[in-house]
Amino acid sequence: MLTGGEENRSRRETIADCSSGRTRMNHIRKQIWTGNVTQTAVIHGCSWFFIRRLVTDSASHLSRPVSWYDIQLKEQIPKHRQHLKKDKAVNILQDPGIPVLQKLTRDDLLELLATSVVYQENPLIAISKPPGLPITGKDLSLTSLLPALQQQLHLSKELHIVKASNRACSGLVLLSTCHHTTKHIEDAFIQARRRKEAFVTYCAVTVGVPEPAEGEISVALKKQNIGEHELVVPVFHPTPGNFQRKEVKKAVTRYKVLDTTDGCALVQLQPLASFQSLLQVHLTVKLCAVLGDHVHSARLGKVLGVPFCLPVESAIPRTQVLDESLLRKLRFDQKQMWKMPLHLHLHKLLIPPFETKKSETVITAAPPAYFLSTLELLGLTMNEFAQESMTKRK
């Protein structure tokens, strides 16, 4: 039993502790709301990870959002939290990084291409090119680098291009040192296209999910001047005269959704025609856009979360705009989106039998590191790429 004096003293100590606790918690709240939390100590039994979570959950209510990835941790994550390291706020610009070709010297770019050989069987060589490298041009382009690449690979004959992904895409480029062989392969490609057989396969990360999950997109295309830009646009109801005057071109794309998550998809694409930006334009018809497409994504809008196509005449190219939830997944800020590369990769090339080659040749190149990191951030599976061999050499 406590005496009267002891009971009063106990009450005063309890009140003092509560007051001190409120003061400390008010100080903590002030730090959280102003984004100035730097402590990693355990406070009232609540770990720093809880405080960091509180900052994350509260950020949406601030006039100036506080992102948990802006908070610098001074101490390492405890050992029992090691499995959470993968959740650290690092986007693909930081890790693994994206090749900025303008910052590479000619020798650096040559070295990059020489180490990107994924297939070599005389007279054919296949490399996997980075995005942004133009195929032709007087300045730094793949064509202008071929003589130096020939020396780098110790080849006795000149290299020339048989098949290549376009400038914005990453992926396979088929080279040859024999024009006779090239002619046979090109003829085989033409015959395959006439039989409606796909010989190139792309993979893409899309914002939006094509429906149904597998099918064909058969929409004609044409080039049209929109403002200061010459753009490829879909033509839904072409007339026979349009084709006769070569104003439009028939175009077909086969597609298959490989995986989906939260409004994004990993999609396999097989074009059955050759036309500039064919895949990007056909995907907009399915109310999707390739991640990093800063030209055609402007043609898509949303009303109450439902996507729709805008008139192409009013859809001037601009930096792709993503929902806040998707930006958080990618660890991106909308201000950084202009740096987002096009996630469209020429993944597989099938060469039909030609000359003495009695069987088809399949060449594959896994997507670049940043592409695979994006898949991981979004939670999309990549089993197909993990299982396929990147190299096939003799």
XYZ file of C-alpha atoms in Angstrom, residues 5-238:
234
model
C 2.632 11.267 -0.060
C 3.989 8.386 -2.158
C 0.769 8.175 -4.186
C 0.861 11.904 -4.973
C 4.540 11.669 -5.968
C 3.772 8.684 -8.275
C 0.981 10.627 -9.970
C 3.271 13.641 -10.530
C 5.942 11.372 -12.119
C 3.354 9.748 -14.392
C 2.076 13.161 -15.558
C 5.666 14.293 -16.188
C 6.415 11.160 -18.228
C 3.275 11.653 -20.334
C 4.125 15.308 -20.907
C 7.686 14.381 -21.905
C 6.355 11.625 -24.192
C 3.951 14.055 -25.882
C 6.784 16.543 -26.381
C 8.994 13.891 -27.991
C 6.206 12.604 -30.233
C 5.272 16.170 -31.258
C 8.907 16.709 -32.174
C 8.882 13.486 -34.191
C 5.654 14.493 -35.951
C 7.139 17.881 -36.770
C 10.185 16.192 -38.287
C 8.014 13.782 -40.291
C 5.707 16.447 -41.703
C 8.592 18.694 -42.667
C 10.535 15.830 -44.205
C 13.513 16.313 -41.878
C 13.682 12.904 -40.211
C 17.280 11.741 -40.035
C 17.300 9.549 -36.919
C 17.551 5.790 -37.164
C 16.989 5.076 -33.474
C 14.150 2.974 -32.086
C 11.545 5.234 -30.510
C 9.044 3.844 -28.024
C 9.579 0.352 -29.389
C 8.811 1.456 -32.983
C 11.643 0.784 -35.421
C 12.927 3.354 -37.911
C 11.398 1.216 -40.649
C 7.988 1.984 -39.097
C 8.753 5.713 -39.109
C 9.855 5.490 -42.732
C 6.591 3.696 -43.531
C 4.703 6.461 -41.744
C 6.404 9.043 -43.938
C 5.460 7.068 -47.045
C 1.828 6.632 -46.012
C 1.472 10.276 -45.029
C 3.083 11.792 -48.107
C -0.087 11.818 -50.181
C -1.725 14.264 -47.759
C 0.971 16.923 -48.066
C 0.765 19.954 -50.301
C 4.427 19.247 -51.102
C 4.671 15.402 -51.077
C 7.450 13.851 -49.046
C 8.870 10.801 -50.801
C 10.490 8.230 -48.600
C 13.288 7.879 -51.108
C 14.289 11.514 -50.390
C 15.157 10.529 -46.813
C 18.795 9.558 -46.405
C 19.436 6.626 -44.097
C 22.706 6.928 -42.196
C 22.838 3.371 -40.943
C 22.556 0.042 -42.691
C 19.325 -1.899 -42.629
C 19.334 -4.389 -39.748
C 20.264 -7.923 -40.682
C 16.729 -9.197 -40.243
C 15.653 -6.585 -42.848
C 18.213 -7.559 -45.478
C 15.520 -8.969 -47.738
C 14.044 -5.470 -48.007
C 17.142 -4.035 -49.682
C 15.613 -4.663 -53.069
C 12.931 -2.087 -52.211
C 15.429 0.752 -51.967
C 14.562 3.695 -54.172
C 16.796 3.229 -57.202
C 15.417 3.685 -60.703
C 16.881 2.404 -63.953
C 18.682 5.705 -64.573
C 20.849 5.002 -61.519
C 21.095 1.223 -61.612
C 21.891 -0.355 -64.012
C 21.965 2.923 -65.934
C 21.131 3.663 -69.561
C 23.787 4.137 -72.234
C 23.936 7.800 -73.246
C 25.484 7.505 -76.689
C 26.191 11.240 -76.925
C 28.572 10.889 -73.993
C 30.454 7.920 -75.458
C 33.548 8.377 -77.547
C 33.779 6.623 -80.889
C 36.173 4.054 -79.392
C 33.848 3.434 -76.432
C 30.914 2.824 -78.768
C 32.978 0.470 -80.913
C 33.969 -1.484 -77.829
C 30.315 -1.645 -76.765
C 29.275 -3.057 -80.151
C 32.203 -5.496 -80.339
C 31.273 -6.967 -76.962
C 27.600 -7.225 -77.979
C 28.052 -10.043 -80.500
C 25.382 -12.699 -79.859
C 25.849 -14.857 -82.964
C 28.711 -15.575 -85.357
C 28.724 -18.137 -88.142
C 30.546 -17.169 -91.295
C 29.523 -15.020 -93.115
C 26.861 -13.849 -90.628
C 27.302 -11.904 -87.412
C 24.553 -10.636 -85.101
C 24.972 -7.966 -82.449
C 22.567 -6.487 -79.922
C 22.576 -2.731 -80.305
C 21.714 -0.163 -77.618
C 18.684 2.102 -78.036
C 19.258 5.474 -79.671
C 21.916 4.350 -82.147
C 20.875 5.371 -85.674
C 21.351 2.790 -88.412
C 22.364 5.210 -91.159
C 23.801 8.708 -91.254
C 27.073 10.535 -91.835
C 27.665 11.235 -88.179
C 27.871 8.564 -85.489
C 25.730 5.742 -86.854
C 25.966 1.972 -87.150
C 26.756 2.206 -90.868
C 29.572 4.692 -90.303
C 31.063 2.419 -87.627
C 31.057 -0.796 -89.679
C 34.578 -0.431 -91.167
C 36.065 0.075 -87.695
C 33.886 -2.738 -86.274
C 35.203 -5.047 -88.993
C 38.756 -4.383 -87.824
C 37.733 -4.711 -84.179
C 36.311 -8.181 -84.910
C 39.334 -9.134 -87.065
C 37.274 -9.791 -90.189
C 38.887 -9.881 -93.628
C 35.808 -8.757 -95.583
C 33.607 -5.675 -95.311
C 30.503 -5.780 -93.130
C 27.078 -4.644 -94.286
C 23.615 -4.663 -92.699
C 21.072 -7.373 -93.504
C 18.383 -6.632 -90.894
C 18.254 -4.158 -88.006
C 15.961 -2.712 -85.390
C 15.340 1.009 -85.832
C 17.077 3.822 -83.989
C 14.805 4.033 -80.937
C 14.710 0.273 -80.331
C 17.295 -1.945 -78.750
C 18.021 -5.391 -80.054
C 19.313 -7.526 -82.872
C 21.218 -6.331 -85.908
C 22.137 -8.967 -88.485
C 25.383 -8.269 -90.372
C 27.050 -10.108 -93.227
C 30.363 -10.158 -95.082
C 28.870 -11.814 -98.195
C 26.432 -9.967 -100.493
C 25.452 -13.238 -102.174
C 24.313 -14.701 -98.859
C 22.557 -11.450 -97.984
C 20.549 -11.607 -101.231
C 19.382 -15.148 -100.437
C 18.345 -14.155 -96.900
C 16.468 -11.076 -98.110
C 14.609 -13.219 -100.669
C 13.763 -15.700 -97.915
C 12.381 -12.849 -95.786
C 10.202 -11.672 -98.698
C 8.818 -15.164 -99.243
C 8.112 -15.573 -95.518
C 6.220 -12.274 -95.463
C 4.123 -13.364 -98.449
C 3.242 -16.552 -96.577
C 2.372 -14.365 -93.573
C 5.066 -16.000 -91.499
C 6.714 -13.908 -88.790
C 10.511 -13.903 -88.787
C 11.153 -11.137 -86.245
C 9.885 -11.038 -82.668
C 9.940 -8.004 -80.399
C 9.155 -7.735 -76.723
C 7.719 -4.587 -75.180
C 6.657 -3.224 -71.820
C 3.323 -1.506 -72.331
C 1.329 0.989 -70.322
C -2.090 -0.560 -70.684
C -2.970 -4.181 -71.436
C -4.048 -5.232 -74.951
C -7.382 -7.001 -75.153
C -7.901 -9.787 -75.980
C -4.673 -11.264 -74.642
C -3.669 -12.643 -78.042
C -4.560 -11.730 -81.585
C -3.792 -9.707 -84.705
C -3.917 -5.981 -85.317
C -4.713 -5.352 -88.978
C -4.791 -1.601 -89.539
C -3.332 0.214 -92.534
C -0.801 2.993 -91.993
C 0.294 6.187 -93.691
C 2.570 9.135 -93.032
C 0.948 12.474 -92.290
C 2.256 15.931 -91.473
C 0.979 17.061 -88.080
C 2.264 20.461 -87.114
C 6.023 20.384 -87.611
C 6.162 16.583 -87.466
C 5.802 13.857 -90.066
C 4.132 11.036 -88.170
C 2.760 7.586 -88.880
C -0.992 7.378 -88.317
C -3.531 4.547 -88.549
C -6.015 4.433 -91.426
C -9.087 2.489 -90.335
C -11.120 2.627 -93.555
C -8.799 2.848 -96.547
